Amino acid sequence: MPHPTDTYDTTGTVIDRTRPVIALVVPCYNEQEVLPSTALTLGSLLDTMLGKEMISADSFVMFVNDGSRDNTWQIITELHSRDNRFKGLSLAHNRGQQAAMLAGLMTVREISDAAITIDADMQDSPDAVIEMVEKFRQGADIVYGVRASRSTDSWFKRSSARAFYSLQQRLGLETIYDHSEFRLMDRKSLDILAEYGESNLYLRGIMPNIGLKSDIVTYDRAPRTAGVTKYTLGKLLAVSIDGITSFTAQPMRLIFSVGSFLLFADIIVAIWVLVSHFQGRAISGWSSLMLSVWFLGSLVLIALGIIGEYIGKIYVEVKHRPRYNISEKLID
Ligand code: UDP
Ligand code: MG
C-alpha cells in the first residue's frame, strides 16, 4: 500500500519515500589511502539512518573503481566479502569521475529508490547525507549539496571556480552555484537521466536540465581525509570545457556577432581610409588593401557564423536528448 508521500517512477513502480532503499555511489580513483576509513564512515552512516528508521535495511554503498592503478579494487573486494552492504563496480579504464558516477548510478537505479553520489575522500559531509534523505522523504526528487563556504580551498581554486560559475551563467546554462557532484537523485530522475544519450557527460548541468522537483542542503566541505587530489589542472580544465561545450553553442554564435560588428566598423574604417587617401597621406595601394582586408575579414567571420549556426543545430540533434521529461502522471 503506497504511502501518501510515495511517488511513481517512469515505469509506474512506487518509489518508497518512507523507508527508501538508499544507494551511496562513490567514485574511486587511486583511493587506497582513504577507502578503509571511508567504508567505516559510510557503514556507520547507514547504521545511523537505519536506527532512525529513515531508510530500508537493503540500503548499500556502491564503490565504483575508475580504473585505479593502486589497490583500490582489492580493498573494495575485501570490503564486499566482509559486508555485502559494500558493493563494487570496476571500470576497465580510467574514464573520469563523471563516467564513474554514471556507471554507478545506472547500475543502482533498478535496485534503489534514490542514489547519492559522494566523493571517496569524505570531503562531502556525511551528516548532510541524512538531511538529503530527509528532503527526499519529504518529496524532493533531486537534492543538491551546496557548499556553505569555500574556506578550505586554495585562492586559485576558489577564484577559478567563481569565474567558471559566472561564465556558465552568462552563457545561459542552468547551474547550481557552489554545487559540485554531491547530490541525491531519486529513481525517477535516474530513469530520465538514462534517456540522455550524449557521451560528453556533465551531470552538474544535466540534473537541473531534467527539471524535476529539487531542493538543496548546505554543508561545509572538509579537507581530504587522506591522499591527494585526483584532479590535475589538465583534468580540471577538461571538465570545465566539457561543461560549457556540452551545453551551449553560444560561443559559435559569438563569431556571427563579431563578424556583424566588424562589418559595421567597416564604415568607420572606410571613412578614415578615404579621408587619408584624398588628403594624400596614404601610400599607393594602401587604401584598396585596407578596405578589402576589413571587408573580407568581416564577411569571412559572418560566413563562419552562419556555418556555426548549422553546426549548432547538428550539435543539438546528435545529443538525442529527450524532448520532454514527465514529472507526474494521472492516467489510471
Ligand atoms: N575521481 C574519479 N576518477 C578520476 C578522478 C577522480 O573517480 O579520474 C574521483 C575521486 O576518487 C574522488 C572524486 O572523484 O572520489 C573527487 O576527486 P578528488 O577528491 O580528487 O577531487 P577534488 O575534491 O580535489 O576536487
Ligand atoms: Mg576531494
Tab-separated table of N, CA and C in Angstrom, residues 159-318:
chain	number	residue	atom	x	y	z
A	159	SER	N	38.864	31.243	-6.774
A	159	SER	CA	38.541	32.267	-7.769
A	159	SER	C	38.285	31.660	-9.139
A	160	SER	N	38.985	30.552	-9.474
A	160	SER	CA	38.697	29.968	-10.796
A	160	SER	C	37.301	29.365	-10.791
A	161	ALA	N	36.867	28.795	-9.648
A	161	ALA	CA	35.521	28.228	-9.579
A	161	ALA	C	34.470	29.325	-9.741
A	162	ARG	N	34.673	30.467	-9.044
A	162	ARG	CA	33.723	31.587	-9.162
A	162	ARG	C	33.608	32.048	-10.614
A	163	ALA	N	34.790	32.218	-11.258
A	163	ALA	CA	34.803	32.699	-12.641
A	163	ALA	C	34.061	31.705	-13.536
A	164	PHE	N	34.263	30.403	-13.271
A	164	PHE	CA	33.642	29.367	-14.080
A	164	PHE	C	32.119	29.382	-13.944
A	165	TYR	N	31.633	29.493	-12.704
A	165	TYR	CA	30.186	29.523	-12.496
A	165	TYR	C	29.552	30.731	-13.181
A	166	SER	N	30.234	31.908	-13.080
A	166	SER	CA	29.597	33.080	-13.663
A	166	SER	C	29.669	33.028	-15.183
A	167	LEU	N	30.739	32.437	-15.740
A	167	LEU	CA	30.804	32.271	-17.193
A	167	LEU	C	29.662	31.360	-17.654
A	168	GLN	N	29.464	30.255	-16.935
A	168	GLN	CA	28.383	29.324	-17.284
A	168	GLN	C	27.039	30.029	-17.269
A	169	GLN	N	26.840	30.849	-16.201
A	169	GLN	CA	25.555	31.523	-16.087
A	169	GLN	C	25.354	32.505	-17.239
A	170	ARG	N	26.438	33.230	-17.608
A	170	ARG	CA	26.328	34.201	-18.683
A	170	ARG	C	26.057	33.503	-20.017
A	171	LEU	N	26.531	32.277	-20.152
A	171	LEU	CA	26.288	31.548	-21.397
A	171	LEU	C	24.921	30.870	-21.381
A	172	GLY	N	24.167	31.097	-20.317
A	172	GLY	CA	22.795	30.608	-20.288
A	172	GLY	C	22.626	29.180	-19.780
A	173	LEU	N	23.645	28.646	-19.086
A	173	LEU	CA	23.499	27.293	-18.534
A	173	LEU	C	22.780	27.374	-17.198
A	174	GLU	N	21.934	26.382	-16.936
A	174	GLU	CA	21.271	26.328	-15.640
A	174	GLU	C	22.209	25.580	-14.701
A	175	THR	N	22.892	26.271	-13.810
A	175	THR	CA	23.733	25.520	-12.869
A	175	THR	C	23.413	25.966	-11.452
A	176	ILE	N	23.754	25.125	-10.503
A	176	ILE	CA	23.529	25.443	-9.107
A	176	ILE	C	24.853	25.947	-8.551
A	177	TYR	N	24.859	27.161	-8.062
A	177	TYR	CA	26.072	27.793	-7.563
A	177	TYR	C	26.696	26.998	-6.413
A	178	ASP	N	27.997	26.769	-6.495
A	178	ASP	CA	28.744	26.078	-5.439
A	178	ASP	C	28.260	24.664	-5.139
A	179	HIS	N	27.668	24.046	-6.146
A	179	HIS	CA	27.294	22.641	-6.016
A	179	HIS	C	28.246	21.859	-6.902
A	180	SER	N	28.835	20.783	-6.346
A	180	SER	CA	29.700	20.001	-7.231
A	180	SER	C	29.006	18.687	-7.575
A	181	GLU	N	29.505	17.558	-7.089
A	181	GLU	CA	28.872	16.305	-7.516
A	181	GLU	C	28.200	15.590	-6.350
A	182	PHE	N	27.966	16.299	-5.274
A	182	PHE	CA	27.358	15.704	-4.093
A	182	PHE	C	25.854	15.957	-4.177
A	183	ARG	N	25.113	14.904	-4.575
A	183	ARG	CA	23.668	15.124	-4.722
A	183	ARG	C	22.884	13.818	-4.611
A	184	LEU	N	21.624	13.984	-4.254
A	184	LEU	CA	20.714	12.835	-4.218
A	184	LEU	C	19.856	12.871	-5.471
A	185	MET	N	19.651	11.697	-6.084
A	185	MET	CA	18.787	11.604	-7.264
A	185	MET	C	17.856	10.419	-7.065
A	186	ASP	N	16.549	10.641	-7.185
A	186	ASP	CA	15.651	9.502	-6.991
A	186	ASP	C	15.560	8.673	-8.275
A	187	ARG	N	14.844	7.547	-8.197
A	187	ARG	CA	14.832	6.625	-9.330
A	187	ARG	C	14.213	7.262	-10.565
A	188	LYS	N	13.209	8.126	-10.325
A	188	LYS	CA	12.566	8.775	-11.469
A	188	LYS	C	13.578	9.635	-12.226
A	189	SER	N	14.379	10.421	-11.489
A	189	SER	CA	15.343	11.297	-12.175
A	189	SER	C	16.442	10.462	-12.840
A	190	LEU	N	16.768	9.305	-12.252
A	190	LEU	CA	17.788	8.451	-12.880
A	190	LEU	C	17.248	7.801	-14.152
A	191	ASP	N	15.955	7.455	-14.135
A	191	ASP	CA	15.343	6.890	-15.347
A	191	ASP	C	15.393	7.918	-16.472
A	192	ILE	N	15.125	9.174	-16.125
A	192	ILE	CA	15.169	10.222	-17.142
A	192	ILE	C	16.610	10.444	-17.593
A	193	LEU	N	17.531	10.439	-16.632
A	193	LEU	CA	18.953	10.610	-16.965
A	193	LEU	C	19.412	9.560	-17.980
A	194	ALA	N	18.864	8.342	-17.830
A	194	ALA	CA	19.242	7.256	-18.726
A	194	ALA	C	18.847	7.553	-20.175
A	195	GLU	N	17.872	8.459	-20.361
A	195	GLU	CA	17.427	8.808	-21.717
A	195	GLU	C	18.381	9.775	-22.416
A	196	TYR	N	19.264	10.396	-21.646
A	196	TYR	CA	20.194	11.358	-22.244
A	196	TYR	C	21.318	10.578	-22.921
A	197	GLY	N	21.356	10.641	-24.250
A	197	GLY	CA	22.261	9.764	-24.971
A	197	GLY	C	23.652	10.302	-25.202
A	198	GLU	N	23.960	11.488	-24.696
A	198	GLU	CA	25.250	12.095	-25.062
A	198	GLU	C	26.432	11.415	-24.370
A	199	SER	N	27.564	11.435	-25.064
A	199	SER	CA	28.715	10.793	-24.430
A	199	SER	C	29.573	11.779	-23.651
A	200	ASN	N	29.460	13.089	-23.953
A	200	ASN	CA	30.157	14.084	-23.147
A	200	ASN	C	29.277	14.447	-21.975
A	201	LEU	N	29.493	13.753	-20.880
A	201	LEU	CA	28.576	13.899	-19.762
A	201	LEU	C	29.000	14.979	-18.800
A	202	TYR	N	28.055	15.764	-18.386
A	202	TYR	CA	28.328	16.759	-17.364
A	202	TYR	C	27.108	16.791	-16.455
A	203	LEU	N	27.144	15.932	-15.436
A	203	LEU	CA	25.958	15.723	-14.588
A	203	LEU	C	25.469	16.996	-13.913
A	204	ARG	N	26.410	17.857	-13.522
A	204	ARG	CA	26.046	19.096	-12.863
A	204	ARG	C	25.123	19.938	-13.732
A	205	GLY	N	25.286	19.818	-15.042
A	205	GLY	CA	24.439	20.580	-15.952
A	205	GLY	C	23.169	19.830	-16.302
A	206	ILE	N	23.267	18.507	-16.412
A	206	ILE	CA	22.110	17.725	-16.842
A	206	ILE	C	21.030	17.662	-15.768
A	207	MET	N	21.425	17.516	-14.514
A	207	MET	CA	20.425	17.352	-13.463
A	207	MET	C	19.443	18.531	-13.399
A	208	PRO	N	19.916	19.802	-13.406
A	208	PRO	CA	18.941	20.903	-13.423
A	208	PRO	C	18.109	20.880	-14.704
A	209	ASN	N	18.718	20.402	-15.804
A	209	ASN	CA	18.037	20.317	-17.088
A	209	ASN	C	16.882	19.319	-17.064
A	210	ILE	N	16.972	18.326	-16.188
A	210	ILE	CA	15.923	17.317	-16.066
A	210	ILE	C	14.645	17.951	-15.536
A	211	GLY	N	14.820	18.926	-14.645
A	211	GLY	CA	13.685	19.765	-14.261
A	211	GLY	C	12.702	19.209	-13.252
A	212	LEU	N	13.056	18.167	-12.507
A	212	LEU	CA	12.114	17.657	-11.505
A	212	LEU	C	12.195	18.515	-10.234
A	213	LYS	N	11.360	18.109	-9.267
A	213	LYS	CA	11.289	18.858	-8.013
A	213	LYS	C	12.618	18.741	-7.256
A	214	SER	N	13.264	19.887	-7.009
A	214	SER	CA	14.567	19.794	-6.347
A	214	SER	C	14.623	20.627	-5.084
A	215	ASP	N	15.634	20.349	-4.295
A	215	ASP	CA	15.840	21.060	-3.038
A	215	ASP	C	17.342	21.131	-2.810
A	216	ILE	N	17.791	21.912	-1.843
A	216	ILE	CA	19.230	21.944	-1.557
A	216	ILE	C	19.512	21.706	-0.073
A	217	VAL	N	20.723	21.260	0.180
A	217	VAL	CA	21.196	21.083	1.545
A	217	VAL	C	22.557	21.762	1.575
A	218	THR	N	22.788	22.671	2.531
A	218	THR	CA	24.113	23.304	2.574
A	218	THR	C	25.005	22.561	3.561
A	219	TYR	N	26.293	22.546	3.273
A	219	TYR	CA	27.239	21.834	4.134
A	219	TYR	C	28.610	22.474	4.021
A	220	ASP	N	29.448	22.210	5.008
A	220	ASP	CA	30.827	22.704	4.967
A	220	ASP	C	31.704	21.605	4.418
A	221	ARG	N	32.470	21.924	3.388
A	221	ARG	CA	33.326	20.921	2.781
A	221	ARG	C	34.601	20.777	3.600
A	222	ALA	N	34.856	19.566	4.042
A	222	ALA	CA	36.033	19.304	4.881
A	222	ALA	C	37.265	19.109	4.008
A	223	PRO	N	38.464	19.174	4.600
A	223	PRO	CA	39.650	18.813	3.819
A	223	PRO	C	39.644	17.306	3.549
A	224	ARG	N	40.393	16.848	2.560
A	224	ARG	CA	40.543	15.436	2.249
A	224	ARG	C	40.984	14.648	3.483
A	225	THR	N	40.399	13.441	3.715
A	225	THR	CA	40.823	12.680	4.893
A	225	THR	C	42.239	12.123	4.713
A	226	ALA	N	42.618	11.742	3.517
A	226	ALA	CA	43.981	11.255	3.251
A	226	ALA	C	44.216	11.281	1.745
A	227	GLY	N	45.449	11.062	1.340
A	227	GLY	CA	45.763	11.051	-0.091
A	227	GLY	C	45.760	12.464	-0.662
A	228	VAL	N	45.949	12.553	-1.975
A	228	VAL	CA	45.967	13.873	-2.612
A	228	VAL	C	44.851	13.955	-3.645
A	229	THR	N	44.554	15.172	-4.108
A	229	THR	CA	43.501	15.355	-5.099
A	229	THR	C	43.820	14.562	-6.373
A	230	LYS	N	42.797	14.000	-6.982
A	230	LYS	CA	42.987	13.201	-8.185
A	230	LYS	C	42.774	14.061	-9.423
A	231	TYR	N	42.548	15.357	-9.205
A	231	TYR	CA	42.358	16.265	-10.321
A	231	TYR	C	43.613	17.057	-10.610
A	232	THR	N	44.233	16.802	-11.746
A	232	THR	CA	45.341	17.634	-12.179
A	232	THR	C	44.716	18.860	-12.836
A	233	LEU	N	45.499	19.894	-13.078
A	233	LEU	CA	44.967	21.098	-13.706
A	233	LEU	C	44.375	20.736	-15.070
A	234	GLY	N	45.032	19.814	-15.771
A	234	GLY	CA	44.555	19.397	-17.085
A	234	GLY	C	43.183	18.766	-17.006
A	235	LYS	N	42.972	17.858	-16.022
A	235	LYS	CA	41.682	17.193	-15.867
A	235	LYS	C	40.588	18.205	-15.523
A	236	LEU	N	40.961	19.172	-14.658
A	236	LEU	CA	40.011	20.191	-14.219
A	236	LEU	C	39.562	21.034	-15.411
A	237	LEU	N	40.550	21.417	-16.250
A	237	LEU	CA	40.250	22.219	-17.437
A	237	LEU	C	39.363	21.437	-18.395
A	238	ALA	N	39.681	20.130	-18.564
A	238	ALA	CA	38.900	19.305	-19.487
A	238	ALA	C	37.442	19.245	-19.046
A	239	VAL	N	37.208	19.078	-17.735
A	239	VAL	CA	35.828	19.014	-17.237
A	239	VAL	C	35.133	20.353	-17.456
A	240	SER	N	35.862	21.473	-17.218
A	240	SER	CA	35.248	22.788	-17.387
A	240	SER	C	34.863	23.033	-18.840
A	241	ILE	N	35.750	22.679	-19.754
A	241	ILE	CA	35.455	22.891	-21.173
A	241	ILE	C	34.276	22.021	-21.586
A	242	ASP	N	34.274	20.768	-21.103
A	242	ASP	CA	33.154	19.868	-21.367
A	242	ASP	C	31.854	20.457	-20.867
A	243	GLY	N	31.922	21.042	-19.678
A	243	GLY	CA	30.741	21.617	-19.035
A	243	GLY	C	30.105	22.672	-19.905
A	244	ILE	N	30.925	23.456	-20.597
A	244	ILE	CA	30.369	24.519	-21.420
A	244	ILE	C	30.002	24.005	-22.804
A	245	THR	N	30.948	23.280	-23.426
A	245	THR	CA	30.668	22.888	-24.812
A	245	THR	C	29.609	21.802	-24.915
A	246	SER	N	29.301	21.080	-23.818
A	246	SER	CA	28.252	20.082	-23.983
A	246	SER	C	26.885	20.665	-23.664
A	247	PHE	N	26.814	21.957	-23.359
A	247	PHE	CA	25.507	22.547	-23.067
A	247	PHE	C	25.091	23.701	-23.929
A	248	THR	N	26.060	24.372	-24.565
A	248	THR	CA	25.651	25.544	-25.307
A	248	THR	C	26.514	25.755	-26.545
A	249	ALA	N	25.862	26.192	-27.604
A	249	ALA	CA	26.577	26.506	-28.833
A	249	ALA	C	26.810	28.016	-28.885
A	250	GLN	N	26.623	28.683	-27.756
A	250	GLN	CA	26.739	30.134	-27.661
A	250	GLN	C	28.082	30.672	-28.184
A	251	PRO	N	29.223	30.026	-27.831
A	251	PRO	CA	30.488	30.547	-28.346
A	251	PRO	C	30.515	30.638	-29.874
A	252	MET	N	29.823	29.700	-30.563
A	252	MET	CA	29.793	29.741	-32.026
A	252	MET	C	28.971	30.921	-32.530
A	253	ARG	N	27.897	31.234	-31.785
A	253	ARG	CA	27.057	32.382	-32.163
A	253	ARG	C	27.847	33.668	-32.054
A	254	LEU	N	28.797	33.679	-31.128
A	254	LEU	CA	29.607	34.866	-30.895
A	254	LEU	C	30.357	35.252	-32.172
A	255	ILE	N	30.766	34.246	-32.975
A	255	ILE	CA	31.502	34.518	-34.215
A	255	ILE	C	30.658	35.406	-35.119
A	256	PHE	N	29.363	35.063	-35.210
A	256	PHE	CA	28.468	35.819	-36.077
A	256	PHE	C	28.351	37.262	-35.582
A	257	SER	N	28.210	37.419	-34.255
A	257	SER	CA	28.084	38.766	-33.700
A	257	SER	C	29.337	39.582	-33.962
A	258	VAL	N	30.506	38.966	-33.796
A	258	VAL	CA	31.753	39.690	-34.023
A	258	VAL	C	31.844	40.101	-35.494
A	259	GLY	N	31.486	39.187	-36.395
A	259	GLY	CA	31.513	39.474	-37.832
A	259	GLY	C	30.600	40.638	-38.176
A	260	SER	N	29.389	40.630	-37.617
A	260	SER	CA	28.436	41.701	-37.909
A	260	SER	C	28.939	43.021	-37.369
A	261	PHE	N	29.537	42.962	-36.168
A	261	PHE	CA	30.067	44.190	-35.582
A	261	PHE	C	31.178	44.761	-36.475
A	262	LEU	N	32.042	43.867	-36.981
A	262	LEU	CA	33.151	44.334	-37.823
A	262	LEU	C	32.642	44.924	-39.135
A	263	LEU	N	31.569	44.332	-39.666
A	263	LEU	CA	31.004	44.849	-40.913
A	263	LEU	C	30.551	46.288	-40.692
A	264	PHE	N	29.985	46.541	-39.542
A	264	PHE	CA	29.540	47.870	-39.165
A	264	PHE	C	30.754	48.794	-39.002
A	265	ALA	N	31.794	48.267	-38.317
A	265	ALA	CA	33.007	49.061	-38.091
A	265	ALA	C	33.686	49.407	-39.410
A	266	ASP	N	33.431	48.587	-40.441
A	266	ASP	CA	33.990	48.837	-41.778
A	266	ASP	C	33.671	50.243	-42.274
A	267	ILE	N	32.454	50.706	-41.943
A	267	ILE	CA	32.034	52.030	-42.424
A	267	ILE	C	32.990	53.086	-41.879
A	268	ILE	N	33.304	52.978	-40.591
A	268	ILE	CA	34.206	53.952	-39.964
A	268	ILE	C	35.611	53.829	-40.561
A	269	VAL	N	36.062	52.563	-40.723
A	269	VAL	CA	37.390	52.346	-41.310
A	269	VAL	C	37.421	52.942	-42.722
A	270	ALA	N	36.327	52.713	-43.476
A	270	ALA	CA	36.279	53.191	-44.860
A	270	ALA	C	36.384	54.716	-44.900
A	271	ILE	N	35.665	55.377	-43.981
A	271	ILE	CA	35.723	56.848	-43.958
A	271	ILE	C	37.157	57.311	-43.690
A	272	TRP	N	37.782	56.667	-42.686
A	272	TRP	CA	39.164	57.033	-42.314
A	272	TRP	C	40.130	56.795	-43.501
A	273	VAL	N	39.969	55.650	-44.149
A	273	VAL	CA	40.850	55.317	-45.274
A	273	VAL	C	40.660	56.325	-46.411
A	274	LEU	N	39.386	56.646	-46.713
A	274	LEU	CA	39.121	57.549	-47.835
A	274	LEU	C	39.639	58.956	-47.547
A	275	VAL	N	39.427	59.399	-46.289
A	275	VAL	CA	39.935	60.728	-45.913
A	275	VAL	C	41.455	60.751	-46.081
A	276	SER	N	42.130	59.711	-45.528
A	276	SER	CA	43.594	59.640	-45.650
A	276	SER	C	43.999	59.640	-47.118
A	277	HIS	N	43.232	58.898	-47.916
A	277	HIS	CA	43.556	58.768	-49.335
A	277	HIS	C	43.484	60.124	-50.039
A	278	PHE	N	42.374	60.849	-49.803
A	278	PHE	CA	42.188	62.104	-50.531
A	278	PHE	C	43.039	63.232	-49.977
A	279	GLN	N	43.481	63.083	-48.712
A	279	GLN	CA	44.410	64.081	-48.175
A	279	GLN	C	45.826	63.798	-48.645
A	280	GLY	N	45.975	62.703	-49.370
A	280	GLY	CA	47.285	62.358	-49.909
A	280	GLY	C	48.241	61.790	-48.877
A	281	ARG	N	47.701	61.327	-47.708
A	281	ARG	CA	48.583	60.777	-46.669
A	281	ARG	C	48.848	59.287	-46.865
A	282	ALA	N	48.140	58.685	-47.815
A	282	ALA	CA	48.268	57.230	-47.979
A	282	ALA	C	49.223	56.906	-49.121
A	283	ILE	N	50.073	55.887	-48.884
A	283	ILE	CA	50.943	55.482	-49.987
A	283	ILE	C	50.120	54.660	-50.971
A	284	SER	N	50.563	54.553	-52.156
A	284	SER	CA	49.751	53.931	-53.194
A	284	SER	C	49.509	52.452	-52.873
A	285	GLY	N	48.279	52.030	-53.027
A	285	GLY	CA	47.928	50.627	-52.768
A	285	GLY	C	47.380	50.391	-51.374
A	286	TRP	N	47.680	51.283	-50.412
A	286	TRP	CA	47.281	51.073	-49.024
A	286	TRP	C	45.750	51.107	-48.865
A	287	SER	N	45.121	52.112	-49.531
A	287	SER	CA	43.683	52.302	-49.335
A	287	SER	C	42.901	51.086	-49.795
A	288	SER	N	43.197	50.602	-50.987
A	288	SER	CA	42.434	49.469	-51.510
A	288	SER	C	42.682	48.217	-50.670
A	289	LEU	N	43.933	48.077	-50.210
A	289	LEU	CA	44.273	46.910	-49.388
A	289	LEU	C	43.502	46.958	-48.069
A	290	MET	N	43.518	48.115	-47.400
A	290	MET	CA	42.824	48.279	-46.130
A	290	MET	C	41.340	47.966	-46.278
A	291	LEU	N	40.721	48.561	-47.298
A	291	LEU	CA	39.280	48.376	-47.467
A	291	LEU	C	38.952	46.908	-47.680
A	292	SER	N	39.761	46.230	-48.531
A	292	SER	CA	39.408	44.834	-48.812
A	292	SER	C	39.694	43.926	-47.617
A	293	VAL	N	40.791	44.200	-46.879
A	293	VAL	CA	41.096	43.358	-45.714
A	293	VAL	C	39.937	43.415	-44.712
A	294	TRP	N	39.496	44.614	-44.404
A	294	TRP	CA	38.413	44.765	-43.419
A	294	TRP	C	37.106	44.166	-43.914
A	295	PHE	N	36.776	44.464	-45.155
A	295	PHE	CA	35.510	43.984	-45.682
A	295	PHE	C	35.497	42.461	-45.777
A	296	LEU	N	36.585	41.914	-46.348
A	296	LEU	CA	36.634	40.455	-46.492
A	296	LEU	C	36.688	39.767	-45.135
A	297	GLY	N	37.458	40.378	-44.196
A	297	GLY	CA	37.564	39.801	-42.852
A	297	GLY	C	36.196	39.649	-42.218
A	298	SER	N	35.387	40.704	-42.305
A	298	SER	CA	34.082	40.593	-41.657
A	298	SER	C	33.175	39.616	-42.406
A	299	LEU	N	33.307	39.577	-43.738
A	299	LEU	CA	32.492	38.610	-44.489
A	299	LEU	C	32.839	37.175	-44.104
A	300	VAL	N	34.148	36.921	-43.955
A	300	VAL	CA	34.589	35.565	-43.582
A	300	VAL	C	34.001	35.181	-42.221
A	301	LEU	N	34.065	36.134	-41.269
A	301	LEU	CA	33.527	35.826	-39.945
A	301	LEU	C	32.020	35.583	-39.995
A	302	ILE	N	31.321	36.383	-40.777
A	302	ILE	CA	29.874	36.182	-40.878
A	302	ILE	C	29.581	34.807	-41.494
A	303	ALA	N	30.352	34.466	-42.525
A	303	ALA	CA	30.160	33.151	-43.157
A	303	ALA	C	30.413	32.032	-42.151
A	304	LEU	N	31.479	32.191	-41.347
A	304	LEU	CA	31.763	31.175	-40.324
A	304	LEU	C	30.629	31.114	-39.308
A	305	GLY	N	30.082	32.280	-38.986
A	305	GLY	CA	28.986	32.337	-38.024
A	305	GLY	C	27.774	31.587	-38.543
A	306	ILE	N	27.494	31.742	-39.857
A	306	ILE	CA	26.336	31.041	-40.441
A	306	ILE	C	26.573	29.533	-40.388
A	307	ILE	N	27.781	29.118	-40.749
A	307	ILE	CA	28.114	27.688	-40.666
A	307	ILE	C	27.979	27.226	-39.219
A	308	GLY	N	28.458	28.082	-38.296
A	308	GLY	CA	28.366	27.758	-36.874
A	308	GLY	C	26.938	27.517	-36.430
A	309	GLU	N	26.030	28.328	-36.961
A	309	GLU	CA	24.614	28.196	-36.612
A	309	GLU	C	24.103	26.793	-37.004
A	310	TYR	N	24.497	26.332	-38.186
A	310	TYR	CA	24.079	24.989	-38.623
A	310	TYR	C	24.744	23.901	-37.799
A	311	ILE	N	26.048	24.093	-37.512
A	311	ILE	CA	26.744	23.103	-36.681
A	311	ILE	C	26.096	23.068	-35.297
A	312	GLY	N	25.672	24.248	-34.829
A	312	GLY	CA	24.992	24.317	-33.537
A	312	GLY	C	23.740	23.456	-33.536
A	313	LYS	N	23.002	23.491	-34.662
A	313	LYS	CA	21.784	22.685	-34.773
A	313	LYS	C	22.144	21.188	-34.772
A	314	ILE	N	23.169	20.848	-35.541
A	314	ILE	CA	23.596	19.439	-35.610
A	314	ILE	C	23.991	18.965	-34.222
A	315	TYR	N	24.689	19.833	-33.515
A	315	TYR	CA	25.173	19.533	-32.166
A	315	TYR	C	24.001	19.207	-31.238
A	316	VAL	N	22.936	19.994	-31.369
A	316	VAL	CA	21.770	19.728	-30.523
A	316	VAL	C	21.110	18.409	-30.936
A	317	GLU	N	21.022	18.192	-32.265
A	317	GLU	CA	20.350	16.984	-32.762
A	317	GLU	C	21.080	15.696	-32.355
A	318	VAL	N	22.396	15.690	-32.504
A	318	VAL	CA	23.116	14.434	-32.252
A	318	VAL	C	23.102	14.028	-30.787
